XYZ file of C-alpha atoms in Angstrom:
405
model
C 29.708 -1.796 -17.361
C 26.636 1.200 -15.649
C 29.918 3.184 -13.990
C 30.592 5.081 -16.890
C 27.595 3.619 -19.502
C 27.483 3.598 -23.151
C 24.543 4.989 -24.668
C 21.953 3.779 -27.298
C 22.847 5.616 -30.109
C 20.298 3.162 -32.985
C 16.805 5.613 -33.015
C 14.611 2.529 -34.012
C 16.144 0.485 -31.076
C 15.206 3.359 -28.386
C 12.340 3.630 -30.246
C 11.466 -0.182 -29.265
C 11.991 0.329 -25.920
C 9.551 3.325 -25.904
C 6.769 1.434 -26.494
C 8.032 -1.606 -24.518
C 7.796 0.542 -21.774
C 4.803 1.449 -22.503
C 4.029 -2.291 -22.806
C 5.303 -2.678 -19.105
C 2.788 -0.170 -17.866
C 0.087 -1.878 -19.398
C 0.793 -5.407 -17.921
C 2.098 -3.989 -14.031
C -1.689 -2.447 -14.005
C -2.970 -5.735 -15.022
C -0.580 -8.077 -12.731
C 0.274 -9.814 -15.619
C 3.615 -12.303 -15.641
C 4.276 -10.377 -18.967
C 5.857 -7.381 -17.520
C 8.529 -9.447 -16.202
C 9.459 -10.599 -19.625
C 9.486 -7.624 -21.587
C 11.292 -6.152 -18.476
C 14.485 -9.266 -19.318
C 13.770 -8.386 -23.181
C 15.080 -4.575 -22.379
C 17.683 -5.181 -19.731
C 19.354 -7.777 -22.539
C 18.920 -4.807 -25.074
C 20.650 -2.660 -22.552
C 23.216 -4.960 -22.438
C 23.916 -5.639 -25.935
C 23.183 -2.072 -27.624
C 23.607 0.361 -24.485
C 21.866 2.659 -22.381
C 18.669 4.738 -23.321
C 16.425 6.627 -21.078
C 13.122 3.828 -21.361
C 16.382 1.461 -20.303
C 16.991 2.934 -17.022
C 13.475 2.538 -16.030
C 13.318 -1.471 -17.293
C 16.570 -1.322 -14.716
C 13.643 0.151 -12.123
C 11.122 -2.497 -12.744
C 13.678 -5.207 -13.049
C 15.251 -4.246 -9.161
C 11.249 -5.058 -8.390
C 10.894 -7.737 -10.700
C 13.908 -9.462 -8.214
C 12.437 -8.482 -5.794
C 9.225 -10.597 -6.524
C 10.211 -13.354 -8.056
C 13.678 -14.215 -6.914
C 13.292 -12.894 -3.547
C 16.559 -11.503 -3.084
C 16.404 -8.055 -0.754
C 20.112 -6.699 -0.892
C 20.223 -7.282 -5.047
C 17.033 -5.511 -5.481
C 17.645 -2.489 -3.515
C 21.137 -2.398 -4.987
C 19.526 -2.408 -8.428
C 17.467 0.212 -7.727
C 19.888 2.504 -6.034
C 21.673 1.942 -9.286
C 18.906 2.635 -11.421
C 18.192 6.113 -9.503
C 21.907 7.151 -9.779
C 21.361 6.560 -13.135
C 18.774 9.405 -13.567
C 21.740 12.148 -13.975
C 23.176 10.810 -17.109
C 19.430 11.578 -19.001
C 17.195 14.032 -18.599
C 15.964 14.072 -14.944
C 12.497 15.399 -15.204
C 11.831 12.618 -17.574
C 13.122 10.050 -15.957
C 12.011 10.725 -12.193
C 8.261 9.351 -12.611
C 9.073 6.088 -13.655
C 11.466 5.184 -11.645
C 11.115 6.622 -8.618
C 7.867 5.082 -8.229
C 9.513 1.821 -8.108
C 12.272 1.826 -6.079
C 10.759 3.988 -3.357
C 7.078 2.924 -3.607
C 8.113 -0.832 -3.693
C 11.554 -2.008 -3.474
C 12.647 -0.016 -0.841
C 10.276 -0.213 1.381
C 12.439 -3.432 2.175
C 15.475 -1.518 3.646
C 14.618 1.968 4.154
C 12.006 3.717 6.934
C 8.884 4.445 5.574
C 8.552 8.292 6.539
C 11.874 8.270 4.335
C 10.290 7.118 0.883
C 7.422 9.344 1.142
C 8.568 12.934 0.086
C 10.389 11.235 -3.465
C 7.430 9.228 -4.360
C 5.665 12.594 -4.293
C 7.821 14.069 -6.146
C 7.475 11.562 -8.834
C 4.042 12.410 -8.807
C 4.575 16.161 -9.348
C 6.990 16.287 -11.801
C 4.761 13.282 -13.465
C 1.999 16.314 -14.127
C 4.661 19.054 -14.480
C 6.150 16.918 -17.686
C 2.585 15.822 -18.987
C 4.229 12.145 -18.272
C 0.894 10.677 -18.228
C 1.679 7.340 -18.289
C 2.805 6.917 -14.694
C 0.975 9.656 -13.654
C -1.687 7.054 -12.861
C 0.824 4.922 -11.290
C 2.430 7.318 -9.134
C -0.816 8.800 -7.346
C -1.817 5.482 -6.596
C 1.694 4.246 -5.392
C 1.328 7.921 -3.057
C -2.148 7.446 -1.650
C -1.762 3.467 -1.064
C 2.280 4.186 0.839
C 0.368 6.931 3.109
C -2.668 5.001 4.055
C -0.291 1.992 5.108
C 1.734 3.923 6.136
C -0.345 6.567 8.641
C 0.381 9.702 7.278
C -2.104 12.610 8.388
C -5.581 12.235 6.817
C -5.398 16.049 6.399
C -1.886 15.807 4.566
C -3.207 12.918 2.044
C -6.308 14.836 1.002
C -4.324 17.642 0.589
C -2.385 16.195 -2.063
C -5.288 14.128 -3.655
C -7.129 17.397 -4.072
C -4.103 18.239 -6.577
C -4.433 14.942 -7.803
C -8.159 15.779 -8.698
C -7.562 18.907 -10.191
C -4.833 17.501 -12.662
C -7.075 14.370 -13.652
C -10.150 16.532 -14.164
C -8.453 18.457 -16.318
C -6.673 15.876 -18.396
C -10.427 14.671 -18.661
C -9.324 10.805 -16.781
C -12.383 9.853 -16.085
C -11.209 6.170 -14.752
C -8.496 7.368 -11.577
C -11.103 9.797 -11.279
C -14.128 7.808 -10.690
C -12.344 4.511 -10.004
C -9.748 5.430 -7.246
C -9.626 8.806 -5.893
C -13.484 9.846 -5.483
C -14.059 6.621 -3.380
C -10.781 6.826 -1.421
C -10.947 10.058 -0.826
C -14.722 9.905 0.817
C -13.085 7.205 2.762
C -10.700 9.263 4.250
C -13.609 12.065 4.483
C -15.447 10.106 6.503
C -12.723 8.985 8.969
C -11.635 13.156 9.290
C -15.544 14.017 10.112
C -15.153 16.113 6.440
C -18.039 14.392 5.025
C -19.463 18.039 4.033
C -16.953 19.191 2.455
C -15.746 16.850 -0.887
C -14.819 18.493 -3.963
C -16.482 18.234 -6.849
C -14.712 16.069 -9.121
C -14.843 12.764 -5.817
C -18.301 13.545 -5.418
C -19.687 9.872 -5.377
C -23.555 8.842 -6.341
C -23.669 5.570 -5.126
C -21.465 3.659 -2.910
C -18.124 3.012 -2.679
C -18.562 -1.192 -2.820
C -21.424 0.015 -5.986
C -17.994 1.852 -7.041
C -16.067 -1.096 -6.812
C -17.752 -3.537 -8.008
C -18.790 -1.148 -11.057
C -15.028 -0.844 -11.400
C -14.715 -5.047 -11.741
C -17.274 -4.771 -14.103
C -15.478 -2.067 -16.419
C -12.743 -4.900 -15.853
C -10.713 -1.788 -14.237
C -9.694 -4.657 -12.384
C -6.297 -2.836 -10.617
C -8.444 0.165 -9.382
C -10.569 -1.810 -8.055
C -8.607 -4.320 -5.786
C -6.457 -1.404 -3.800
C -9.876 0.923 -3.316
C -11.241 -3.035 -2.058
C -7.941 -2.841 0.394
C -8.352 0.098 1.851
C -11.703 0.717 2.604
C -11.628 -3.240 4.202
C -9.314 -1.747 6.579
C -10.431 1.946 7.135
C -13.904 -0.751 8.359
C -11.208 -1.952 10.899
C -10.569 0.897 12.089
C -14.830 1.169 12.098
C -15.448 -1.567 13.746
C -17.415 -2.837 10.559
C -17.010 -6.420 10.814
C -19.639 -7.467 8.812
C -18.873 -5.235 6.052
C -15.142 -6.213 6.334
C -15.585 -9.525 6.472
C -17.691 -9.563 3.315
C -15.697 -7.487 0.988
C -12.447 -9.517 1.820
C -13.975 -12.321 1.232
C -15.821 -11.090 -2.169
C -12.393 -9.498 -3.431
C -10.045 -12.285 -2.702
C -8.031 -11.255 -5.749
C -7.344 -8.294 -3.538
C -5.607 -10.320 -0.962
C -4.121 -12.998 -3.590
C -0.519 -12.843 -1.576
C -2.456 -14.715 1.242
C -4.212 -17.357 -0.359
C -1.169 -17.691 -3.283
C 1.556 -20.125 -2.876
C 4.034 -16.706 -2.323
C 5.963 -14.798 -0.595
C 5.126 -11.431 0.332
C 6.405 -8.462 -0.871
C 7.594 -5.587 1.130
C 4.542 -3.136 -1.587
C 2.152 -5.898 -0.021
C 2.229 -5.247 3.369
C -0.900 -3.464 3.615
C -3.093 -5.969 1.776
C -1.177 -8.978 4.433
C -1.629 -6.895 7.611
C -5.131 -5.898 7.088
C -5.989 -9.765 5.199
C -4.822 -11.411 8.383
C -7.087 -9.305 11.112
C -9.664 -10.395 9.364
C -9.011 -13.730 9.069
C -8.464 -14.272 12.358
C -11.158 -12.537 12.888
C -13.479 -15.099 10.972
C -11.311 -17.842 12.867
C -13.213 -16.424 15.813
C -16.561 -16.801 14.511
C -18.910 -20.125 15.824
C -20.733 -19.973 12.622
C -18.702 -17.546 10.556
C -18.184 -18.434 6.426
C -15.986 -21.858 5.746
C -12.836 -21.248 5.304
C -8.888 -21.593 6.192
C -8.912 -19.018 8.395
C -6.787 -19.774 11.018
C -4.400 -21.160 8.558
C -4.072 -18.068 6.464
C -3.897 -15.807 9.874
C -0.468 -18.102 10.428
C 0.523 -17.600 7.014
C 0.848 -13.486 7.058
C 2.033 -13.892 11.087
C 4.727 -15.902 9.594
C 5.267 -13.532 6.661
C 5.723 -10.310 8.915
C 7.518 -12.299 11.079
C 10.058 -13.080 7.821
C 10.023 -8.621 6.883
C 9.951 -7.558 11.141
C 13.938 -9.632 10.790
C 14.617 -7.472 6.986
C 13.765 -3.726 8.076
C 11.956 -4.515 11.802
C 11.460 -0.291 11.129
C 8.289 -0.548 8.992
C 7.346 -4.314 10.171
C 7.803 -5.446 13.902
C 4.471 -3.101 14.744
C 2.928 -5.677 12.318
C 4.350 -8.769 13.920
C 3.212 -7.650 16.788
C -0.016 -6.830 16.471
C -0.937 -9.990 13.745
C 0.641 -11.762 16.710
C -1.688 -10.385 19.570
C -5.519 -10.964 17.242
C -3.648 -14.700 17.312
C -3.230 -15.358 20.988
C -6.994 -13.978 20.945
C -8.351 -15.858 18.016
C -7.085 -18.789 20.692
C -7.772 -17.617 24.280
C -4.722 -16.509 25.569
C -5.315 -13.466 26.874
C -2.337 -12.843 28.593
C 0.001 -13.629 25.901
C -2.200 -11.412 23.719
C -1.684 -8.810 26.028
C 1.526 -8.826 26.259
C 1.955 -9.059 22.494
C -0.432 -5.761 21.816
C 2.100 -4.271 24.192
C 5.042 -4.397 22.084
C 3.015 -3.707 19.150
C 2.114 -0.436 20.793
C 5.922 0.235 21.865
C 7.063 -0.724 17.916
C 4.444 1.707 16.561
C 5.242 4.576 19.275
C 9.163 4.329 18.590
C 9.145 4.425 14.675
C 6.141 6.937 14.490
C 3.338 4.288 13.152
C 0.349 6.889 14.873
C -2.467 4.796 12.660
C -1.219 1.543 14.221
C -0.636 2.743 17.579
C -4.075 3.890 17.139
C -5.680 0.533 15.948
C -3.150 -1.442 19.086
C -4.894 0.814 21.614
C -8.104 0.267 20.771
C -7.365 -4.392 20.087
C -6.087 -4.066 23.509
C -8.392 -2.241 25.756
C -11.477 -4.708 23.421
C -9.535 -7.653 25.436
C -8.792 -5.884 28.879
C -12.763 -4.891 28.943
C -13.281 -8.758 28.354
C -11.351 -9.908 31.012
C -12.378 -7.748 33.554
C -9.704 -4.747 33.333
C -11.633 -1.793 33.330
C -9.286 1.036 33.950
C -7.251 -0.248 30.973
C -9.578 -0.562 29.220
C -9.933 3.160 29.236
C -6.901 3.927 29.317
C -6.269 2.425 26.079
C -9.412 3.518 24.700
C -8.539 6.993 25.614
C -5.231 6.714 24.129
C -6.623 5.513 20.780
C -9.075 8.257 20.787
C -6.338 10.489 21.538
C -3.825 9.567 18.470
C -6.756 9.510 16.172
C -6.936 12.989 16.407
C -3.370 13.777 16.075
C -3.792 11.486 12.748
C -5.999 13.422 11.651
C -9.590 10.969 11.960
C -11.268 13.330 14.070
C -14.562 11.730 13.152
C -12.666 8.077 14.374
C -11.465 8.994 17.457
C -15.548 11.010 18.383
C -16.774 7.178 16.852
C -14.468 5.252 19.769
C -14.751 8.287 22.401
C -18.496 7.314 22.633
C -17.440 4.067 23.780
C -15.491 5.802 27.056
C -19.258 7.802 28.316
């Protein structure tokens, strides 16, 4: 059917497909099951009446649906790659923003190395800006920033691209993504990099990031609020601000719904699942902490990463071993924890996940200090400081460096 696809010639049907893809984007941002219903309807029309540009985008969304609802990784990736291959039959610049966003932003995380996916995602961003494809500009910008953060892309590179994004959205007067996503995330990165005094005007905040998230929730901009909450939680973990971390995690449970719901983590949820699992481990250690089934949720996160690390060791093994170490610490199994931290360090180093390597060294240093191994603690902390500098987190490296003195 798709080797030499017939084209949809009925212009009324083509216009219907255009309207439906706008519905899909809307429902995707609302995280509604209705997006799947509309996508399946679009695929049915493609099978009956032939392929059009929106049909190719629908196929990309369908590949993600197969991944999320059926958990068929192989089929999802094949469908995703198929949608990419079909772009050449149409106007490539019109299709790249939508297809690349879904396929490289989510689906292929299951099989391909994380580092190979970032340039196609950036291409999707730039193409959507160049062609004024505003429908996908927001999704692409958020996907690129989120994946860059969770994969540990150099902070300076993320901030540089975000400044370009900011100029585009400011010119379009797209205040929603500027105020409720790009500005708070940029300020998080600026704090880590130590460049708080050099924030562009379009990203300057007049309230705390927590207040921005709360305002976004009140305004019904839940999609943006959830993503910022996730990034802020993970940044607070790096900065050892556990009180702030746990408060955010408990307040915005929707942002970490994969841990609370009866569902399996998809590859695109790995950042929320990993950092949520870390928070649950540390909440479980508190004698007088907030009530909750924290240990059970931490074990759930570990099981998810055990599954995904078997599918894609490159992208997920360091997270699996890190969570394993944290659970050992929670159970006072210090020797096993030390070994698991070392495995997390080795996998992160081998596969180029600098931020996670730094985080693992930091945690291993804390454990070594707790068990009286001062030299090991100092060595791990020195590595954490060095890796934070390599990642571009100069402000964080100075904060951690204070522990050495």
